Structure formats: C-alpha cells, structure tokens
Amino acid sequence: MQTTNHKTDAIIIGGGLAGLTAAAFIARQGKSVRLLEQATALGGRARTKEQDGYFLNIGAHALYRAGHGIAVLRELGIEPQGKPAATANAYAVQHGVKYTLPGGLVSLLTTSLFGLSAKMELGKLLGSVQKIDCQPLLKMTVREWLKQQISHDEVSALLQAVIRLSTYVNAPDLMSAGVAISQLQKALSQGVLYLDKGWQTLVDGVREVAVKAGAVIETGAKVERIERHADGSVKAVRLADGRLFESNVVVIAASPKLAVSLVENGETTALQGWADQAIAVKAACLDLALKRLPVEKATFALGIDQPFYLSVHSAAAQLAPAGGALIHLMKYLPAEQNEANEADERGLEALMDLLQPGWREVLTQRRFLPSVVVMHALPLAKQGGTQGRPEVEVKEVPGLFVAGDWVGKEGVLVDASLASAKLAAEKIAAYHPVSRAVAV
Ligand SMILES: Cc1cc2nc3c(=O)[nH]c(=O)nc-3n(C[C@H](O)[C@H](O)[C@H](O)COP(=O)(O)OP(=O)(O)OC[C@H]3O[C@@H](n4cnc5c(N)ncnc54)[C@H](O)[C@@H]3O)c2cc1C
C-alpha cells in the first residue's frame, strides 16, 4: 500500500463551502492544512455550471443578507456580489390560477387570493413577525404554532408556503417553529441576494483566501477512513488510492452518514446517533436557460396548494447573456418523498406554462434533478431545532471535528455550514493534541 507521510496540523475532508471555510480560518492561524475533495472540482452543492454565458447553480440559491454566512464570508474579506431578489411581479399560485403574492402592504390590499378578514389576520401577523421571540418556540412544530396563532386556513397555507420558501423545508409536522420563524424574520427584514455568476464566486473566493494563507488543496482525493491512535484520538486519513496523510486533527465537512463511515468504530460514537436521527431535506430542481423571457413581468411564483417555486434569477443577478434568462423551479419534497416523480416534473413545467407561455420555443438548456439534498438534517422540533444539533467537536474522538449544515446551533442552510466551519477552526486553535495524548 502506497504511503505518504507529510504530517500536517489539520486535514479537512470535503471541499464544499464548509470545508474551504474551515481550511481558510485554520490556515490563517499559521497552521499547515491539507484539504481533500473527492470530486474533480471544488464547491460541492455550491458549484455553478457555466455554459454559453448562462450560470446554473445546483437549483435555486439565495444568500440571506441577515444570515450568519455572509458575516463569515466578510470576515474572510469576501463581499458577495449580487442583487436583491426582485419582489415585484410575484405570484401566488393556487389550483392552477395565479394571484398577486401578498408580501407587503400594497400587494396584501390588492390580492384576490383571499377575503378581507383573512387579509387583516395576515396583515397583523406581518406587522408583528419581527417581534416574535423564537426561543420559546424551538420545541413546537410549525403546525402547532400555526394552529395556535392563525384562524384562517388560507393564511395558514400561505404562511406554510413562505416558510417553505425561506427554509426549503416541507415538513410542518416535524420542523421547529422557532427555527422557521427565525429564518422568516431574516427573509422579511433584509431579504436575499442572488449572486452574479452564481455561488461558484463564493467557492472561488474562499478557495483563494485558503490558498493564500497556505492551505494545500487536492481534488480527486477520496477519503476512505480515519485512522486512530490506541487512545482513540485521530492519527491519519487513508485515501481510496491508498495514500496515508497523517494529522492529529481532522475536520469532516460532509454528511453525517459519511462521518460515521469514515471513523473506525464510528458506530459506537455519537456520530451514529446523529446520522440515524438526521432527516435530509431534499428538493427536485428544474433549471432552465432561455434565449429570452416570454413574459417580462412574471418573474416569481410560489405554489400555495403545491410545494412549488419558480424564480427568474437573471431578472436580478447577472446569470445569463444579454437578452437571455435563467430560471430555477423547484419542488420542496416532503420528508417522506425521496425523489420527484414524473407528475412532479410535469407539474413544474405546467407552472412555467402558466407564468411563461411559449418558453419551450426559446429553451436552450434544461436540467432536471429529481432529488438533491438541500440540508442534511431538518431542524426538528423534538430536538429543540438547531439547539439539538451536534457540536463541532466530537468529544469521544479527540482531534475529530465536524462542520456542515447539520452541525452547531447557528442558522440553517449555508449559514449553518459557514458558522460551524468557523467555529471548528476556533476550537482547533484551542485544541492541543500532544498534551491530550500524554494525559491519556
Ligand atoms: C437545491 C439547493 C438549493 C439551495 N439553496 C440554498 C439557499 O438558497 N440558501 C442557502 O443558504 N443555502 C442553500 N442551499 C444549501 C447550500 O448549497 C449548502 O448549505 C452548502 O453549499 C453546503 O456546503 P457544505 O460544504 O456544508 O457541503 P457540500 O457542499 O455538500 O460539500 C461536501 C463536500 O464533501 C465532499 N466529499 C464527500 N465525501 C467525501 C470523501 N469521502 N472524501 C473527500 N471529499 C468528500 C463532497 O464531494 C462535497 O464537495 C441549497 C442547496 C441545494 C442543493
């Protein structure tokens, strides 16, 4: 078996945004860092495919301006370039009919989606949502909270759609209301950015910071196992090609399932419990590139009776060549549905027919992804939402750290990935492998 013996202070497994961010912060501490990514390109779920001047993220991606992630990126000197998602020309779609989406006061007054009394209830809620204290609601499900607070079914349905939009989670009976409302507050307070040239710009930006700080990054490097000292602490990582890289500190910046499989006897650690409990949040994505947009003033739609989404991302950000359009559609898959079926795909196309009739004639690229993991662990009410997620430090395996959208108490989606990556780097700065090994 081939062996390489360059010992580094830390090894990062996974070259998505979490792994790259951890690498950048650790390297900035003056430590030697090696990042190993199994794919031939960096970025994981934040990759962007560029073709003929169109930039396709893996499904709809929006960066929360009030989120923790943007703050972490700024700490690394990265200012995401993009535009706020356009909120004009937005529709709510119910039973195949489009209505003005009531997001603000004007649209609330003009929409025919529901009657006066429901409008008043929604108006009152929209006016008070920022004042809600989310902490006491962490152990309550979204469904329980809606039942307690909302009397009109149609308002409840709209709120569920808006929660799907801001969290990607379509599981009101499982999701923590505290987490959902906290995310809604972020969405309503500062909105989101669609990024010019896609999320790849974040990947490239963080990679550059990490490399400048001295991190060594290798793609096409699949890690198969983490080897441990007799005292259980981290010793080295073994690659699929047989190479061995030594380090007393390893960060797994990938899925909880992978974490279990990499650690020898991982099934006897807390990792197994996290992997067992994690319910992945998935979406089906239809990504479309058009030569032109058939209907200029129809750039956003949110399904009310169906968990569908449509947004013309190029209406805000630079994602298509002059005159062209880049559109993301999605079905937020319910927890019990693993992947989209034929009817779901037809349903998304029907939404395009409703908003953008004639789109098929100007189609230049089409990609359907029946099931992608948006978040590795749905923030469950029964676990107290994000408060119940694992910590970055795996205490039973000294030297092992985890980062990703399923780790730490901070936020959801990329906010959780970036916050946990930064926290892992901070914990590593305070971790002393040698003294610990001696003590054992
Ligand atoms: C459809 C969709 C829409 C989304 N929309 C949003 C949004 O609007 N807002 C938002 O904030 N977030 C959004 N997200 C989530 C966001 O993309 C993720 O939070 C973020 O990209 C996760 O980064 P990560 O590094 O934690 O994980 P990943 O990107 O999954 O990276 C993990 C990496 O580990 C690598 N790896 C796995 N196994 C091994 C191994 N054995 N050896 C070496 N490498 C390995 C993988 O190849 C991968 O590159 C969305 C995600 C999807 C899929």
Short mmCIF file of C-alpha atoms in Angstrom, two decimals, residues 28-340:
data_model
loop_
_atom_site.label_atom_id
_atom_site.label_comp_id
_atom_site.label_asym_id
_atom_site.label_seq_id
_atom_site.Cartn_x
_atom_site.Cartn_y
_atom_site.Cartn_z
CA ARG A 28 -4.86 31.86 8.85
CA GLN A 29 -3.84 30.70 12.32
CA GLY A 30 -0.49 29.80 10.77
CA LYS A 31 -1.19 26.07 10.84
CA SER A 32 -0.45 23.69 7.97
CA VAL A 33 -3.69 22.49 6.37
CA ARG A 34 -4.49 19.92 3.71
CA LEU A 35 -7.98 19.80 2.18
CA LEU A 36 -9.10 16.66 0.36
CA GLU A 37 -12.06 16.72 -2.02
CA GLN A 38 -13.27 13.58 -3.76
CA ALA A 39 -14.76 15.31 -6.79
CA THR A 40 -12.68 16.71 -9.62
CA ALA A 41 -13.92 20.22 -8.80
CA LEU A 42 -14.36 22.14 -5.57
CA GLY A 43 -17.64 23.57 -4.32
CA GLY A 44 -19.95 20.66 -3.51
CA ARG A 45 -23.53 21.85 -3.59
CA ALA A 46 -22.43 25.46 -4.18
CA ARG A 47 -20.94 24.71 -7.59
CA THR A 48 -22.14 26.63 -10.62
CA LYS A 49 -22.14 25.25 -14.15
CA GLU A 50 -21.26 27.84 -16.76
CA GLN A 51 -22.33 27.18 -20.32
CA ASP A 52 -22.75 29.62 -23.22
CA GLY A 53 -22.89 32.57 -20.86
CA TYR A 54 -25.52 31.04 -18.55
CA PHE A 55 -24.63 30.31 -14.93
CA LEU A 56 -26.56 27.42 -13.40
CA ASN A 57 -26.36 26.90 -9.67
CA ILE A 58 -27.46 23.48 -8.43
CA GLY A 59 -31.08 24.61 -8.04
CA ALA A 60 -32.22 27.98 -6.71
CA HIS A 61 -29.64 29.55 -4.40
CA ALA A 62 -30.13 32.76 -2.47
CA LEU A 63 -27.87 34.24 0.18
CA TYR A 64 -29.60 35.61 3.27
CA ARG A 65 -28.39 39.15 3.89
CA ALA A 66 -29.20 38.92 7.59
CA GLY A 67 -27.66 35.45 7.89
CA HIS A 68 -24.51 34.34 9.67
CA GLY A 69 -22.95 33.06 6.45
CA ILE A 70 -22.49 36.47 4.84
CA ALA A 71 -20.83 37.72 8.05
CA VAL A 72 -18.37 34.79 7.99
CA LEU A 73 -17.57 35.45 4.33
CA ARG A 74 -16.94 39.13 5.09
CA GLU A 75 -14.56 38.12 7.86
CA LEU A 76 -12.57 36.35 5.17
CA GLY A 77 -12.61 39.53 3.10
CA ILE A 78 -15.23 38.28 0.64
CA GLU A 79 -18.06 40.62 -0.31
CA PRO A 80 -20.67 38.60 -2.23
CA GLN A 81 -21.62 40.38 -5.45
CA GLY A 82 -25.25 40.19 -6.43
CA LYS A 83 -28.64 41.84 -6.35
CA PRO A 84 -31.65 41.56 -4.09
CA ALA A 85 -34.25 39.15 -5.44
CA ALA A 86 -36.88 41.12 -7.33
CA THR A 87 -40.11 41.14 -5.32
CA ALA A 88 -42.28 42.95 -7.87
CA ASN A 89 -44.21 40.78 -10.33
CA ALA A 90 -44.61 37.96 -7.84
CA TYR A 91 -47.47 35.49 -7.88
CA ALA A 92 -49.07 33.01 -5.54
CA VAL A 93 -50.39 30.02 -7.48
CA GLN A 94 -53.37 28.07 -6.26
CA HIS A 95 -55.29 25.38 -8.16
CA GLY A 96 -53.56 26.41 -11.37
CA VAL A 97 -54.56 30.11 -11.07
CA LYS A 98 -52.13 32.95 -10.37
CA TYR A 99 -52.81 35.70 -7.84
CA THR A 100 -50.77 38.66 -6.62
CA LEU A 101 -48.48 37.34 -3.89
CA PRO A 102 -49.30 39.24 -0.73
CA GLY A 103 -45.89 40.06 0.68
CA GLY A 104 -46.21 43.73 1.53
CA LEU A 105 -48.98 46.15 2.34
CA VAL A 106 -49.85 47.07 -1.25
CA SER A 107 -49.95 43.50 -2.51
CA LEU A 108 -51.92 42.48 0.56
CA LEU A 109 -54.61 45.03 -0.25
CA THR A 110 -54.77 44.20 -3.95
CA THR A 111 -54.58 40.41 -3.95
CA SER A 112 -57.70 38.39 -4.59
CA LEU A 113 -56.10 35.31 -3.04
CA PHE A 114 -58.35 35.69 -0.02
CA GLY A 115 -61.00 37.82 1.64
CA LEU A 116 -60.91 40.85 3.93
CA SER A 117 -60.89 39.08 7.28
CA ALA A 118 -58.03 36.80 6.21
CA LYS A 119 -56.18 39.84 4.83
CA MET A 120 -56.50 41.52 8.21
CA GLU A 121 -55.16 38.48 10.02
CA LEU A 122 -52.19 38.23 7.66
CA GLY A 123 -51.55 41.98 7.85
CA LYS A 124 -51.45 41.82 11.64
CA LEU A 125 -49.06 38.89 11.58
CA LEU A 126 -46.74 40.50 9.02
CA GLY A 127 -46.65 43.60 11.21
CA SER A 128 -45.62 41.67 14.31
CA VAL A 129 -43.45 38.85 13.00
CA GLN A 130 -40.15 40.61 13.77
CA LYS A 131 -41.16 40.92 17.41
CA ILE A 132 -41.72 37.19 17.91
CA ASP A 133 -39.30 35.63 20.40
CA CYS A 134 -38.27 32.40 18.67
CA GLN A 135 -36.52 30.80 21.63
CA PRO A 136 -39.67 29.51 23.39
CA LEU A 137 -40.94 28.12 20.06
CA LEU A 138 -37.98 25.87 19.34
CA LYS A 139 -39.68 22.72 20.63
CA MET A 140 -43.02 23.47 19.00
CA THR A 141 -43.74 22.26 15.45
CA VAL A 142 -44.68 24.68 12.69
CA ARG A 143 -48.11 23.00 12.57
CA GLU A 144 -48.69 23.51 16.30
CA TRP A 145 -47.69 27.15 16.08
CA LEU A 146 -49.93 27.81 13.08
CA LYS A 147 -52.87 26.18 14.85
CA GLN A 148 -52.28 28.30 17.90
CA GLN A 149 -51.83 31.62 16.06
CA ILE A 150 -53.84 31.53 12.83
CA SER A 151 -57.56 31.14 12.41
CA HIS A 152 -57.91 31.30 8.60
CA ASP A 153 -56.86 28.16 6.72
CA GLU A 154 -55.86 30.21 3.68
CA VAL A 155 -53.49 32.37 5.78
CA SER A 156 -52.03 29.23 7.30
CA ALA A 157 -51.48 27.79 3.79
CA LEU A 158 -49.75 30.98 2.66
CA LEU A 159 -47.51 31.01 5.72
CA GLN A 160 -46.57 27.39 5.13
CA ALA A 161 -45.59 28.32 1.57
CA VAL A 162 -43.50 31.24 2.79
CA ILE A 163 -41.80 29.01 5.38
CA ARG A 164 -41.01 26.51 2.61
CA LEU A 165 -39.57 29.37 0.58
CA SER A 166 -37.28 30.63 3.32
CA THR A 167 -36.20 27.27 4.79
CA TYR A 168 -36.64 24.77 1.91
CA VAL A 169 -38.35 22.54 4.47
CA ASN A 170 -41.70 20.99 3.60
CA ALA A 171 -42.44 19.27 6.88
CA PRO A 172 -44.68 21.39 9.14
CA ASP A 173 -45.35 18.44 11.45
CA LEU A 174 -41.66 17.96 12.15
CA MET A 175 -39.92 21.28 11.83
CA SER A 176 -39.19 23.54 14.76
CA ALA A 177 -41.41 26.65 14.64
CA GLY A 178 -38.67 28.65 16.37
CA VAL A 179 -36.21 27.89 13.57
CA ALA A 180 -38.80 28.52 10.85
CA ILE A 181 -39.84 31.90 12.24
CA SER A 182 -36.28 32.98 12.88
CA GLN A 183 -35.50 32.29 9.22
CA LEU A 184 -38.68 34.09 8.16
CA GLN A 185 -37.57 37.11 10.17
CA LYS A 186 -34.27 37.12 8.29
CA ALA A 187 -36.07 36.83 4.95
CA LEU A 188 -38.50 39.65 5.72
CA SER A 189 -36.00 42.02 7.34
CA GLN A 190 -33.20 42.15 4.78
CA GLY A 191 -34.19 39.73 2.04
CA VAL A 192 -31.80 37.70 -0.06
CA LEU A 193 -29.16 38.21 -2.71
CA TYR A 194 -28.98 36.34 -6.00
CA LEU A 195 -25.30 36.22 -6.84
CA ASP A 196 -23.79 37.46 -10.09
CA LYS A 197 -22.16 34.48 -11.88
CA GLY A 198 -23.57 32.14 -9.25
CA TRP A 199 -22.37 30.63 -5.99
CA GLN A 200 -19.17 29.47 -7.65
CA THR A 201 -17.94 33.00 -6.95
CA LEU A 202 -18.14 32.22 -3.21
CA VAL A 203 -16.35 28.90 -3.71
CA ASP A 204 -13.58 30.57 -5.75
CA GLY A 205 -13.34 33.43 -3.26
CA VAL A 206 -12.93 31.20 -0.20
CA ARG A 207 -10.54 28.88 -2.04
CA GLU A 208 -8.33 31.84 -2.90
CA VAL A 209 -8.23 33.01 0.74
CA ALA A 210 -7.38 29.49 1.93
CA VAL A 211 -4.62 29.01 -0.66
CA LYS A 212 -3.13 32.46 0.05
CA ALA A 213 -2.98 31.53 3.73
CA GLY A 214 -1.03 28.39 2.81
CA ALA A 215 -3.68 25.64 2.65
CA VAL A 216 -2.90 22.77 0.26
CA ILE A 217 -6.00 21.73 -1.68
CA GLU A 218 -6.34 18.50 -3.59
CA THR A 219 -9.29 17.41 -5.73
CA GLY A 220 -9.93 13.87 -6.93
CA ALA A 221 -8.89 12.74 -3.44
CA LYS A 222 -11.49 10.49 -1.87
CA VAL A 223 -11.01 9.78 1.82
CA GLU A 224 -11.93 6.27 2.85
CA ARG A 225 -11.04 6.05 6.52
CA ILE A 226 -9.82 7.98 9.50
CA GLU A 227 -7.23 6.05 11.46
CA ARG A 228 -6.88 6.47 15.21
CA HIS A 229 -4.23 6.12 17.92
CA ALA A 230 -4.61 3.45 20.58
CA ASP A 231 -6.17 6.10 22.88
CA GLY A 232 -8.87 6.72 20.25
CA SER A 233 -7.55 10.07 19.09
CA VAL A 234 -7.16 10.96 15.42
CA LYS A 235 -3.95 9.78 13.76
CA ALA A 236 -4.29 9.91 9.96
CA VAL A 237 -6.60 9.69 6.97
CA ARG A 238 -6.46 6.95 4.39
CA LEU A 239 -7.42 7.75 0.80
CA ALA A 240 -9.15 5.43 -1.65
CA ASP A 241 -5.95 5.39 -3.71
CA GLY A 242 -4.05 4.01 -0.71
CA ARG A 243 -2.19 7.14 0.34
CA LEU A 244 -2.00 7.98 4.02
CA PHE A 245 -1.88 11.53 5.35
CA GLU A 246 -1.01 12.00 9.00
CA SER A 247 -2.57 14.60 11.25
CA ASN A 248 -3.86 14.73 14.80
CA VAL A 249 -6.70 16.99 13.74
CA VAL A 250 -9.35 16.16 11.13
CA VAL A 251 -12.45 18.10 10.13
CA ILE A 252 -15.19 16.18 8.32
CA ALA A 253 -17.06 18.76 6.26
CA ALA A 254 -19.51 16.41 4.57
CA SER A 255 -22.63 14.43 5.52
CA PRO A 256 -23.35 12.78 8.91
CA LYS A 257 -23.50 9.39 7.15
CA LEU A 258 -20.03 9.88 5.74
CA ALA A 259 -18.75 10.85 9.19
CA VAL A 260 -19.91 7.52 10.62
CA SER A 261 -18.45 5.50 7.77
CA LEU A 262 -15.03 7.18 7.94
CA VAL A 263 -14.40 6.71 11.62
CA GLU A 264 -13.27 3.29 12.68
CA ASN A 265 -15.85 2.05 15.19
CA GLY A 266 -17.84 5.18 14.33
CA GLU A 267 -21.00 3.27 15.12
CA THR A 268 -20.05 3.30 18.81
CA THR A 269 -19.73 7.10 18.89
CA ALA A 270 -22.32 9.89 18.98
CA LEU A 271 -21.84 10.17 15.21
CA GLN A 272 -24.08 7.16 14.69
CA GLY A 273 -26.92 8.71 16.69
CA TRP A 274 -26.74 11.93 14.69
CA ALA A 275 -26.73 10.06 11.40
CA ASP A 276 -29.71 7.93 12.49
CA GLN A 277 -31.77 10.92 13.58
CA ALA A 278 -30.96 13.14 10.60
CA ILE A 279 -33.80 13.58 8.13
CA ALA A 280 -32.41 15.05 4.93
CA VAL A 281 -34.25 17.99 3.39
CA LYS A 282 -34.50 17.39 -0.35
CA ALA A 283 -35.71 19.27 -3.39
CA ALA A 284 -36.40 18.48 -7.03
CA CYS A 285 -34.91 21.14 -9.28
CA LEU A 286 -35.73 22.21 -12.80
CA ASP A 287 -33.08 24.65 -14.04
CA LEU A 288 -33.81 26.38 -17.35
CA ALA A 289 -31.91 28.69 -19.67
CA LEU A 290 -33.98 30.65 -22.20
CA LYS A 291 -32.94 32.81 -25.17
CA ARG A 292 -35.40 35.38 -23.89
CA LEU A 293 -38.11 35.69 -21.32
CA PRO A 294 -41.55 35.35 -22.96
CA VAL A 295 -43.30 37.42 -20.25
CA GLU A 296 -41.06 40.12 -18.78
CA LYS A 297 -43.34 40.84 -15.86
CA ALA A 298 -43.74 37.40 -14.40
CA THR A 299 -40.57 36.69 -12.52
CA PHE A 300 -41.62 34.84 -9.38
CA ALA A 301 -44.24 32.30 -8.31
CA LEU A 302 -44.86 30.44 -5.11
CA GLY A 303 -47.21 27.46 -5.03
CA ILE A 304 -49.76 27.57 -2.22
CA ASP A 305 -51.61 24.27 -2.67
CA GLN A 306 -48.49 22.66 -4.19
CA PRO A 307 -44.97 23.00 -2.75
CA PHE A 308 -43.62 24.63 -5.92
CA TYR A 309 -41.27 27.55 -6.57
CA LEU A 310 -40.30 29.49 -9.68
CA SER A 311 -37.94 32.41 -9.90
CA VAL A 312 -36.22 34.19 -12.77
CA HIS A 313 -32.86 34.65 -11.09
CA SER A 314 -31.45 36.52 -14.08
CA ALA A 315 -34.06 39.25 -13.56
CA ALA A 316 -31.94 40.35 -10.60
CA ALA A 317 -28.44 38.95 -10.98
CA GLN A 318 -26.01 38.58 -13.85
CA LEU A 319 -26.60 34.93 -14.76
CA ALA A 320 -27.43 34.98 -18.47
CA PRO A 321 -26.10 36.62 -21.65
CA ALA A 322 -27.78 39.83 -22.84
CA GLY A 323 -31.47 39.19 -23.51
CA GLY A 324 -31.35 35.65 -22.08
CA ALA A 325 -32.98 34.34 -18.91
CA LEU A 326 -32.01 31.87 -16.21
CA ILE A 327 -34.89 30.35 -14.27
CA HIS A 328 -34.94 27.99 -11.30
CA LEU A 329 -38.00 25.92 -10.44
CA MET A 330 -38.30 23.57 -7.51
CA LYS A 331 -40.50 21.20 -5.69
CA TYR A 332 -39.83 21.20 -1.96
CA LEU A 333 -40.01 17.46 -1.35
CA PRO A 334 -41.91 16.36 1.74
CA ALA A 335 -39.86 14.36 4.27
CA GLU A 336 -41.46 11.09 3.19
CA GLN A 337 -40.73 11.60 -0.53
CA ASN A 338 -37.24 10.65 -1.58
CA GLU A 339 -37.32 11.94 -5.12
CA ALA A 340 -39.61 13.64 -7.59
#
